[in-house]
Coordinates of C-alpha atoms and ligand atoms in Angstrom, one line a residue:
M13 CA -12.6 -25.6 11.7
T14 CA -9.4 -23.6 11.7
R15 CA -7.1 -24.2 14.6
D16 CA -6.9 -20.6 15.7
R17 CA -8.6 -17.5 14.5
W18 CA -5.6 -15.7 13.3
Y19 CA -7.6 -13.9 10.6
M20 CA -10.0 -12.2 13.0
N21 CA -7.8 -9.3 13.9
L22 CA -5.8 -8.5 10.8
V23 CA -4.8 -5.5 8.8
L24 CA -4.6 -6.7 5.2
Y25 CA -2.3 -5.1 2.6
Q26 CA -3.2 -5.7 -1.1
V27 CA -0.2 -5.9 -3.4
N28 CA -0.3 -5.8 -7.2
P29 CA 2.9 -7.8 -8.0
R30 CA 3.7 -6.2 -11.4
T31 CA 3.7 -2.6 -10.0
F32 CA 5.1 -2.9 -6.4
F33 CA 8.8 -3.2 -6.8
D34 CA 11.1 -4.4 -9.6
A35 CA 14.0 -6.3 -8.3
N36 CA 15.7 -7.3 -11.6
N37 CA 15.2 -4.0 -13.4
D38 CA 13.3 -5.2 -16.4
G39 CA 10.5 -2.7 -15.7
I40 CA 8.1 -5.2 -14.2
G41 CA 7.5 -5.6 -10.5
D42 CA 8.2 -9.2 -9.3
L43 CA 8.2 -11.6 -6.4
K44 CA 11.7 -10.8 -5.3
G45 CA 10.7 -7.1 -5.3
I46 CA 7.9 -7.8 -2.9
T47 CA 10.3 -9.8 -0.6
K48 CA 12.6 -6.8 -0.6
K49 CA 9.8 -4.6 0.6
L50 CA 8.4 -6.8 3.3
D51 CA 9.9 -4.7 6.1
Y52 CA 8.0 -1.7 4.7
I53 CA 4.7 -3.7 4.7
K54 CA 5.4 -4.8 8.2
S55 CA 6.2 -1.2 9.3
L56 CA 2.7 -0.2 8.4
G57 CA 1.3 -2.6 10.9
A58 CA -0.1 -4.9 8.3
D59 CA -0.1 -8.6 9.1
C60 CA -1.3 -10.3 6.0
I61 CA -0.5 -9.7 2.4
W62 CA -3.1 -10.3 -0.3
L63 CA -1.1 -11.1 -3.4
M64 CA -2.9 -10.5 -6.6
P65 CA -2.7 -13.2 -9.4
I66 CA 0.9 -14.4 -10.2
Y67 CA 0.0 -17.2 -12.7
P68 CA 1.0 -17.4 -16.3
S69 CA -1.6 -15.3 -18.2
P70 CA -2.0 -13.3 -21.4
L71 CA -3.0 -10.4 -19.1
K72 CA -6.2 -9.4 -20.8
D73 CA -7.6 -9.0 -17.3
G74 CA -4.7 -8.1 -15.1
G75 CA -3.8 -11.8 -14.5
Y76 CA -7.4 -12.7 -13.5
D77 CA -7.3 -14.6 -16.8
I78 CA -5.2 -17.6 -15.9
A79 CA -3.5 -19.8 -18.5
D80 CA -1.8 -22.2 -16.1
Y81 CA -3.0 -22.6 -12.5
Y82 CA 0.1 -24.5 -11.4
G83 CA 2.8 -22.0 -12.4
I84 CA 4.1 -18.5 -12.0
H85 CA 4.3 -15.9 -14.8
S86 CA 7.9 -15.7 -15.9
D87 CA 7.9 -11.9 -15.5
L88 CA 7.3 -12.3 -11.8
G89 CA 9.8 -15.0 -11.0
T90 CA 9.8 -18.7 -10.1
L91 CA 8.3 -21.0 -7.6
D92 CA 11.5 -20.7 -5.6
D93 CA 11.0 -16.9 -5.5
L94 CA 7.5 -17.5 -4.2
K95 CA 8.8 -19.9 -1.5
E96 CA 11.3 -17.3 -0.5
L97 CA 8.6 -14.6 -0.3
I98 CA 6.4 -16.9 1.8
N99 CA 9.2 -17.8 4.1
E100 CA 10.3 -14.2 4.6
T101 CA 6.7 -13.2 5.2
H102 CA 6.3 -15.8 7.8
K103 CA 9.6 -14.9 9.4
R104 CA 8.2 -11.5 10.1
S105 CA 5.1 -13.0 11.7
M106 CA 2.9 -12.0 8.7
R107 CA 0.7 -14.2 6.5
I108 CA 0.2 -14.2 2.8
I109 CA -2.9 -15.2 0.8
L110 CA -3.2 -15.6 -2.9
D111 CA -5.8 -14.8 -5.5
L112 CA -7.6 -17.9 -6.7
V113 CA -9.7 -17.4 -9.8
V114 CA -12.3 -20.1 -9.4
N115 CA -15.0 -19.0 -11.9
H116 CA -13.1 -18.9 -15.2
T117 CA -9.8 -19.4 -17.0
S118 CA -8.1 -17.6 -19.8
D119 CA -9.0 -18.7 -23.4
Q120 CA -5.2 -19.3 -23.6
C121 CA -5.4 -22.0 -21.0
E122 CA -4.5 -25.5 -22.4
W123 CA -7.8 -26.8 -21.1
F124 CA -9.8 -24.3 -23.2
K125 CA -7.7 -24.8 -26.3
K126 CA -8.3 -28.6 -26.0
A127 CA -11.9 -28.0 -25.2
E128 CA -12.5 -25.9 -28.2
S129 CA -10.6 -28.0 -30.7
D130 CA -11.8 -31.5 -29.7
P131 CA -15.3 -32.1 -28.4
K132 CA -14.2 -35.6 -27.3
S133 CA -11.4 -34.2 -25.1
P134 CA -12.1 -34.6 -21.3
Y135 CA -11.5 -30.8 -21.2
H136 CA -14.5 -30.1 -23.4
D137 CA -16.8 -30.5 -20.5
Y138 CA -14.6 -28.2 -18.4
Y139 CA -16.5 -25.3 -19.9
V140 CA -20.2 -24.3 -20.4
W141 CA -21.4 -24.7 -24.0
S142 CA -24.6 -24.1 -25.9
S143 CA -25.9 -24.2 -29.4
T144 CA -27.8 -20.9 -28.9
D145 CA -27.0 -17.7 -27.1
Q146 CA -30.4 -17.5 -25.6
K147 CA -29.9 -19.5 -22.4
Y148 CA -29.8 -17.9 -19.0
Q149 CA -31.2 -14.6 -20.3
D150 CA -31.8 -13.3 -16.8
T151 CA -28.1 -13.0 -16.1
R152 CA -26.7 -9.5 -15.9
I153 CA -23.6 -8.5 -17.8
I154 CA -20.8 -7.3 -15.6
F155 CA -18.3 -5.8 -18.0
L156 CA -21.0 -3.6 -19.5
D157 CA -18.7 -1.3 -21.4
T158 CA -17.1 -4.1 -23.5
E159 CA -19.4 -7.2 -23.5
K160 CA -22.7 -7.4 -25.2
S161 CA -23.5 -10.9 -24.1
N162 CA -22.4 -13.6 -21.7
W163 CA -22.2 -16.0 -24.7
T164 CA -19.5 -15.9 -27.3
W165 CA -19.4 -18.0 -30.5
S166 CA -16.5 -20.3 -30.8
E167 CA -15.5 -20.9 -34.5
K168 CA -13.5 -23.9 -33.5
A169 CA -16.2 -25.7 -31.4
H170 CA -19.1 -24.4 -33.4
K171 CA -21.0 -23.6 -30.3
Y172 CA -21.3 -20.7 -27.9
F173 CA -19.4 -20.7 -24.6
W174 CA -20.4 -19.0 -21.4
H175 CA -18.4 -16.2 -19.7
R176 CA -19.4 -13.7 -17.0
F177 CA -16.5 -11.4 -17.7
Y178 CA -14.4 -10.8 -20.8
A179 CA -15.1 -13.1 -23.8
S180 CA -11.4 -14.1 -23.3
Q181 CA -12.4 -15.6 -19.9
P182 CA -14.5 -18.7 -20.5
D183 CA -16.4 -19.9 -17.3
L184 CA -15.5 -23.3 -15.9
N185 CA -18.3 -25.8 -15.6
Y186 CA -18.9 -26.7 -11.9
D187 CA -21.4 -29.3 -12.8
N188 CA -18.5 -31.4 -14.0
P189 CA -16.9 -33.4 -11.1
A190 CA -13.5 -33.2 -12.8
V191 CA -13.6 -29.4 -12.5
R192 CA -14.6 -29.5 -8.9
E193 CA -11.7 -31.8 -8.2
E194 CA -9.2 -29.8 -10.3
M195 CA -9.8 -26.6 -8.3
K196 CA -9.3 -28.5 -5.1
Q197 CA -6.0 -29.8 -6.4
I198 CA -5.0 -26.3 -7.3
M199 CA -5.6 -25.1 -3.8
L200 CA -3.6 -28.0 -2.4
F201 CA -0.7 -27.2 -4.7
W202 CA -0.4 -23.6 -3.4
L203 CA -1.1 -24.5 0.2
N204 CA 1.7 -27.1 0.1
L205 CA 4.0 -24.2 -0.9
G206 CA 3.1 -22.4 2.3
I207 CA 0.3 -20.0 1.2
D208 CA -2.0 -19.2 4.1
G209 CA -5.2 -19.0 2.2
F210 CA -7.0 -17.6 -0.8
R211 CA -9.0 -14.6 -1.9
A212 CA -11.5 -16.5 -4.0
D213 CA -12.4 -14.4 -7.0
A214 CA -15.9 -13.9 -8.4
V215 CA -17.5 -16.7 -6.4
P216 CA -21.2 -16.0 -6.9
Y217 CA -21.2 -17.2 -10.5
L218 CA -19.9 -20.8 -10.4
I219 CA -23.1 -22.5 -11.5
E220 CA -25.8 -21.7 -14.0
R221 CA -29.4 -22.7 -13.9
D222 CA -32.3 -21.9 -16.2
G223 CA -34.8 -19.4 -14.9
T224 CA -32.4 -17.9 -12.4
N225 CA -30.0 -15.0 -12.5
C226 CA -27.2 -17.5 -12.1
E227 CA -25.8 -15.9 -9.0
N228 CA -25.6 -17.2 -5.4
L229 CA -27.3 -20.4 -6.3
P230 CA -27.5 -23.1 -3.6
E231 CA -25.5 -25.5 -5.9
T232 CA -22.7 -22.8 -5.9
H233 CA -22.7 -22.6 -2.1
A234 CA -22.6 -26.4 -1.9
Y235 CA -19.4 -26.5 -3.9
L236 CA -17.8 -23.6 -1.9
K237 CA -18.4 -25.6 1.2
E238 CA -16.7 -28.6 -0.3
M239 CA -13.7 -26.4 -1.1
R240 CA -13.6 -25.2 2.5
E241 CA -13.9 -28.7 3.9
F242 CA -11.2 -30.0 1.6
M243 CA -8.8 -27.3 2.5
N244 CA -9.3 -27.3 6.3
K245 CA -9.0 -31.1 6.5
R246 CA -5.5 -30.8 5.2
F247 CA -4.6 -27.3 6.2
P248 CA -6.6 -26.4 9.3
D249 CA -5.2 -22.9 9.4
G250 CA -5.9 -22.0 5.8
I251 CA -8.5 -19.3 5.2
L252 CA -10.9 -18.4 2.4
L253 CA -11.9 -14.8 1.6
A254 CA -15.0 -14.4 -0.6
E255 CA -15.2 -11.8 -3.4
A256 CA -18.9 -11.7 -3.8
N257 CA -20.1 -8.3 -4.9
Q258 CA -23.7 -8.6 -3.6
W259 CA -26.3 -7.0 -1.3
P260 CA -26.0 -7.7 2.4
N261 CA -28.7 -10.4 2.5
E262 CA -27.0 -12.2 -0.4
L263 CA -23.6 -12.0 1.3
R264 CA -24.7 -13.7 4.5
P265 CA -25.0 -17.2 3.0
Y266 CA -21.3 -17.1 2.0
F267 CA -20.5 -17.7 5.7
S268 CA -23.2 -20.3 6.0
E269 CA -23.0 -21.9 9.4
G270 CA -19.3 -20.9 9.7
D271 CA -18.4 -23.7 7.3
E272 CA -18.1 -21.9 4.0
F273 CA -15.9 -18.7 3.9
H274 CA -13.9 -17.4 6.9
M275 CA -14.2 -13.9 5.5
A276 CA -16.0 -11.9 2.9
F277 CA -15.6 -8.4 1.5
H278 CA -18.2 -6.1 2.8
F279 CA -19.1 -4.6 -0.6
P280 CA -22.2 -2.6 0.5
I281 CA -20.4 -0.5 3.1
M282 CA -17.8 0.9 0.8
P283 CA -19.9 3.2 -1.4
R284 CA -21.8 4.4 1.6
L285 CA -18.7 5.6 3.2
F286 CA -18.0 7.8 0.2
K287 CA -21.7 8.8 -0.1
S288 CA -21.8 9.8 3.6
L289 CA -18.7 12.0 3.1
A290 CA -20.1 13.6 -0.1
L291 CA -23.4 14.5 1.7
G292 CA -22.0 15.3 5.1
N293 CA -24.6 12.9 6.4
C294 CA -24.1 9.4 7.6
E295 CA -27.6 8.0 7.4
S296 CA -26.9 5.6 4.5
L297 CA -23.8 4.3 6.3
I298 CA -25.8 3.6 9.5
Q299 CA -28.6 2.0 7.5
T300 CA -26.1 -0.3 5.8
L301 CA -24.7 -1.3 9.1
K302 CA -28.2 -2.0 10.4
D303 CA -28.9 -4.1 7.2
T304 CA -25.7 -6.1 7.8
P305 CA -26.6 -9.5 9.1
I306 CA -25.0 -11.1 12.1
I307 CA -22.4 -13.6 11.0
P308 CA -21.1 -16.7 12.8
K309 CA -18.6 -16.1 15.5
D310 CA -15.6 -17.5 13.7
C311 CA -16.3 -15.4 10.6
Q312 CA -15.2 -11.9 9.7
W313 CA -15.9 -9.1 7.3
C314 CA -13.2 -7.5 5.2
T315 CA -13.7 -3.8 4.8
F316 CA -12.0 -1.5 2.2
L317 CA -12.1 1.9 0.6
R318 CA -10.5 1.1 -2.7
N319 CA -8.9 -1.8 -4.6
H320 CA -7.5 -2.6 -8.0
D321 CA -10.9 -2.5 -9.7
E322 CA -13.1 0.5 -10.5
M323 CA -14.9 1.7 -7.4
T324 CA -18.0 -0.4 -7.9
L325 CA -21.4 1.2 -7.8
E326 CA -23.3 -2.0 -8.6
M327 CA -24.8 -2.4 -5.2
V328 CA -26.4 1.0 -4.9
T329 CA -29.6 2.4 -6.2
E330 CA -29.8 4.1 -9.6
E331 CA -30.3 7.4 -7.8
D332 CA -27.3 7.0 -5.6
R333 CA -25.2 5.9 -8.6
Q334 CA -26.0 9.1 -10.4
L335 CA -25.2 11.1 -7.2
M336 CA -21.9 9.3 -6.8
W337 CA -20.9 9.7 -10.4
N338 CA -21.8 13.4 -10.5
F339 CA -19.8 14.0 -7.3
Y340 CA -16.8 11.7 -7.6
A341 CA -16.5 11.2 -11.4
P342 CA -17.5 14.4 -13.1
E343 CA -15.5 13.5 -16.2
K344 CA -16.8 10.8 -18.5
R345 CA -13.4 9.1 -18.6
M346 CA -13.4 8.6 -14.8
R347 CA -16.4 6.2 -15.2
L348 CA -16.0 2.6 -16.1
N349 CA -18.8 0.0 -16.3
L350 CA -21.0 0.7 -13.2
G351 CA -18.2 2.4 -11.3
I352 CA -15.3 4.9 -11.0
R353 CA -11.8 4.2 -12.1
R354 CA -10.0 6.5 -9.5
R355 CA -7.8 6.0 -6.5
L356 CA -8.7 7.1 -3.0
A357 CA -6.7 10.3 -2.8
P358 CA -7.9 11.9 -6.1
L359 CA -11.5 10.8 -5.3
L360 CA -11.2 13.0 -2.2
G361 CA -9.5 15.9 -4.0
G362 CA -6.2 15.1 -2.4
D363 CA -7.6 16.3 1.0
K364 CA -5.5 14.6 3.6
K365 CA -8.0 15.3 6.3
K366 CA -10.8 13.5 4.4
I367 CA -8.5 10.6 3.5
E368 CA -7.6 10.2 7.1
L369 CA -11.2 10.5 8.2
L370 CA -12.3 7.7 5.9
Y371 CA -9.5 5.5 7.2
A372 CA -10.4 6.4 10.8
I373 CA -14.0 5.3 10.1
L374 CA -12.9 2.2 8.3
F375 CA -10.6 1.2 11.2
S376 CA -13.4 1.8 13.7
L377 CA -15.9 -0.5 12.0
P378 CA -16.2 -4.2 12.7
G379 CA -14.2 -6.3 10.3
V380 CA -10.7 -6.5 8.9
P381 CA -9.6 -3.4 7.0
I382 CA -7.7 -3.7 3.8
I383 CA -5.2 -1.1 2.5
Y384 CA -4.6 -1.1 -1.2
Y385 CA -1.0 -0.5 -2.0
G386 CA -0.2 3.2 -2.6
D387 CA -3.3 4.4 -0.9
E388 CA -1.4 4.7 2.4
I389 CA 0.7 7.5 0.8
G390 CA -2.1 9.1 -1.1
M391 CA -1.0 8.0 -4.6
G392 CA -2.9 9.4 -7.6
D393 CA -4.2 7.7 -10.7
N394 CA -4.0 8.0 -14.5
I395 CA -7.4 7.8 -15.9
Q396 CA -6.1 7.9 -19.5
L397 CA -4.7 4.4 -19.1
N398 CA -6.7 1.4 -20.4
D399 CA -9.4 -0.4 -18.4
R400 CA -8.4 -0.3 -14.6
D401 CA -4.7 0.2 -15.2
G402 CA -5.0 3.8 -14.0
V403 CA -5.3 2.7 -10.4
R404 CA -2.5 0.2 -10.8
T405 CA 0.5 2.4 -11.6
P406 CA 3.9 1.7 -10.0
M407 CA 4.4 2.2 -6.3
Q408 CA 6.0 5.6 -5.6
W409 CA 8.9 4.8 -3.4
S410 CA 11.0 7.9 -3.8
G411 CA 11.8 10.9 -5.9
Q412 CA 14.4 8.9 -7.9
P413 CA 13.8 8.1 -11.6
N414 CA 10.8 5.8 -12.1
A415 CA 9.7 6.7 -8.6
G416 CA 12.3 4.3 -7.2
F417 CA 10.2 1.4 -8.5
S418 CA 12.7 0.2 -11.1
S419 CA 16.0 1.1 -12.6
S420 CA 15.0 0.1 -16.1
T421 CA 14.5 2.8 -18.8
P422 CA 11.1 4.4 -18.4
D423 CA 9.9 3.0 -21.7
K424 CA 10.2 -0.5 -20.3
L425 CA 8.0 0.1 -17.3
F426 CA 5.0 -2.2 -17.1
L427 CA 2.8 0.9 -16.6
P428 CA 4.0 4.5 -16.5
V429 CA 4.7 6.2 -13.2
I430 CA 2.7 9.3 -12.3
D431 CA 5.0 12.1 -13.1
S432 CA 2.9 15.2 -13.4
G433 CA 0.3 17.1 -11.5
A434 CA -0.5 17.0 -7.8
Y435 CA 0.3 13.3 -7.4
D436 CA 3.7 13.5 -9.2
F437 CA 6.1 10.9 -7.6
Q438 CA 8.5 13.8 -6.8
Q439 CA 5.9 15.0 -4.3
I440 CA 4.1 11.8 -3.3
N441 CA 6.4 9.0 -2.3
V442 CA 7.3 6.8 0.6
E443 CA 10.7 8.3 1.3
S444 CA 9.4 11.8 1.8
E445 CA 6.5 10.6 3.9
E446 CA 8.7 8.5 6.1
S447 CA 10.5 11.6 7.3
D448 CA 7.4 13.6 8.1
N449 CA 5.6 12.5 11.2
Q450 CA 2.4 14.2 10.1
S451 CA 2.4 12.5 6.7
L452 CA -0.6 10.4 5.7
L453 CA 1.7 7.3 5.9
N454 CA 2.7 8.0 9.5
R455 CA -0.8 9.1 10.6
L456 CA -2.1 5.8 9.2
R457 CA 0.6 3.9 11.0
S458 CA -0.4 5.3 14.3
L459 CA -4.1 4.6 13.6
I460 CA -3.2 1.0 12.9
R461 CA -1.1 0.7 16.0
I462 CA -4.0 1.9 18.1
R463 CA -6.5 -0.3 16.4
K464 CA -4.3 -3.3 17.0
A465 CA -3.6 -2.4 20.6
N466 CA -7.4 -2.5 21.1
P467 CA -8.6 -5.9 19.9
I468 CA -12.1 -4.9 20.7
L469 CA -12.1 -2.9 17.5
S470 CA -12.0 -6.0 15.5
T471 CA -14.9 -7.8 17.1
Q472 CA -18.4 -7.8 15.8
E473 CA -19.6 -5.7 18.8
Y474 CA -20.6 -2.1 18.2
K475 CA -23.3 0.4 18.9
I476 CA -24.3 3.4 16.9
E477 CA -24.6 6.5 19.2
N478 CA -26.0 9.9 18.8
E479 CA -28.2 9.3 15.7
G480 CA -29.8 12.7 16.1
N481 CA -26.9 14.5 14.5
T482 CA -26.4 12.9 11.0
A483 CA -23.2 15.0 10.4
I484 CA -21.5 12.9 13.0
F485 CA -20.9 9.2 12.6
S486 CA -20.6 8.1 16.2
I487 CA -19.8 4.5 16.9
S488 CA -18.9 2.9 20.2
R489 CA -16.9 -0.2 20.6
M490 CA -17.3 -1.2 24.3
S491 CA -15.3 1.5 26.1
I492 CA -14.1 3.2 23.0
L493 CA -16.1 5.9 21.4
C494 CA -15.2 6.9 17.8
L495 CA -16.6 10.3 16.6
N496 CA -16.3 11.4 13.0
N497 CA -17.4 14.7 11.6
L498 CA -18.4 14.2 8.0
S499 CA -19.5 17.8 7.4
N500 CA -17.8 21.0 6.5
I501 CA -18.9 22.8 9.7
S502 CA -17.7 22.3 13.3
Q503 CA -19.9 20.1 15.4
T504 CA -20.3 20.0 19.1
V505 CA -20.9 16.5 20.6
M506 CA -22.1 16.1 24.2
L507 CA -20.2 13.2 25.8
G508 CA -22.6 12.6 28.7
E509 CA -21.3 11.4 32.0
G510 CA -17.8 10.2 32.6
E511 CA -14.3 11.0 31.7
F512 CA -12.6 10.2 28.4
K513 CA -9.1 10.2 27.1
F514 CA -8.0 10.7 23.5
L515 CA -6.7 7.5 21.9
H516 CA -6.3 9.1 18.5
T517 CA -7.6 12.2 16.7
S518 CA -7.0 14.5 13.8
L519 CA -7.9 17.5 16.0
P520 CA -5.0 19.9 16.3
N521 CA -3.6 20.3 19.8
S522 CA -5.1 17.2 21.2
S523 CA -2.6 14.4 21.7
E524 CA -2.9 10.8 22.8
G525 CA -3.7 10.5 26.5
T526 CA -5.2 14.0 27.0
A527 CA -8.3 13.9 29.2
I528 CA -11.7 15.3 28.1
K529 CA -15.1 15.6 29.7
E530 CA -18.7 16.6 28.9
M531 CA -18.3 17.8 25.3
I532 CA -16.0 17.9 22.3
V533 CA -15.9 20.2 19.3
L534 CA -15.0 18.5 16.1
E535 CA -13.8 20.7 13.4
P536 CA -14.8 19.9 9.8
Y537 CA -13.7 16.4 8.6
T538 CA -11.9 15.6 11.9
Y539 CA -12.4 12.5 14.1
A540 CA -11.6 11.5 17.6
W541 CA -11.2 8.1 19.2
L542 CA -11.9 8.4 22.9
S543 CA -11.6 5.8 25.6
R544 CA -14.0 6.0 28.5
E545 CA -12.1 6.1 31.7
S546 CA -15.0 6.2 34.1
G547 CA -18.8 6.5 34.3
Q548 CA -21.5 4.6 32.4
G549 CA -23.3 7.4 30.6
S550 CA -23.5 7.1 26.9
A551 CA -22.7 9.7 24.4
Ligands
GLC629 C1 -12.8 -9.8 -9.8 C2 -11.5 -9.1 -9.9 C3 -11.4 -8.3 -11.1 C4 -11.5 -9.2 -12.3 C5 -12.8 -10.1 -12.2 C6 -12.8 -11.2 -13.2 O1 -13.9 -9.0 -9.8 O2 -11.4 -8.3 -8.7 O3 -10.2 -7.6 -11.2 O4 -11.5 -8.5 -13.5 O5 -12.9 -10.7 -11.0 O6 -11.8 -12.2 -12.9
CA630 CA1 11.2 -7.4 -12.7

């Protein structure tokens, strides 16, 4: 049991360390760079940073291919730099969690090198081997565009090894007690440095069993509970956030009886937010909320619009996938695996109203919202870049060279900045948005401020109202009513009895605190958060 429930009412901010800010001007973002930008993160209203992988890695998968779990990639800095980042984060009353890649290592990890070259090495059994590639045939392939099988032949070991992601990411063998212990020691190492918890990567796939799809197995849950118990015995405040890209009913067991994960990403909600906006109809969003199981009281969902991966469409029907692809990814290059490699702003055609609307819905839902770095200023993407790099380009701080991200020469940049088209850094950057009080950045700041001032918004309590009009997503959180017009025509909403005041809205000429009664007219793609001042009637 964690001592307090500090994670229940957060706004999380996701940082890609290589593209956030470059403090030593070698073209690569680094830990010192993040430390320099902590005041900015704090100014958003975020209170916890999710730091993506910082470990030594050949970077075949953005650092999710770890070569050494007990170190820091030299491009990013040193352990002392991390300690400084942690201390400075804590000084600002924020927390910081780290990505922990539980399921697999890089093939450049010493463990795998030893495992491959010496079958007698204790590391051999760290991985999953087979003399055929026919085992576990019911297991889906995740990186469909590049991988043909979950088995790859090892010339050195003369066997196949198992991998759920790239062939350069062999899966660890969680039937081996030594692996189970090793991962716990890794957690301890980082917790001892002051890390507040982990975003545990790809957790459904830890254990394989014949005749199953090798996902969400009871044996996997048993180990995850062990991890939790191990951590909280030593660090009662430490948290675990599950990355389990699964349907709602498969997600629920990751909370177990409140003794497995503290938090889990709500994967199913995300595509339904985009679908509802595409159709101007919120039925699928409401259905997903209804399908969302109740979770233990000390557990919390994490909701998000976009992240560092392709926008996954794994957890939607084939029909919906086609709909979403046609609508949001008309060009072939925009598609990747079963998803879309685009950022939030370009997905919504750069329409600030729609971007703000989706954020307003996200912030009105139960759960902890996550902001992916750059999406708060409406950054664009570069779909020509490899894999998912197009949504990981350098943060656009200003109109200065390299978008103010680095003073290196442009050819040294880890990834190119976006310097043409509608999302050019000359136009989209933090500096210019800071000075405009109607900018996306400042609008989001006020949304976050109001969300945080009303802790009820982060509880599990909610009620869907007004289901008769599917163009309006209407959700009440005790005395707060959040109305969202997903359609391109104005909608009138009857408010019923009582008096309301605007808490926040994108309607023109309606400021915070203005009173309103009886009805409200919502222009296309606008929202209003209203607080009920009197009366019991429901909207
Ligand atoms: C997770 C990460 C993704 C990575 C994969 C394999 O899904 O979000 O970026 O490629 O795990 O580690
Ligand atoms: Ca650097």
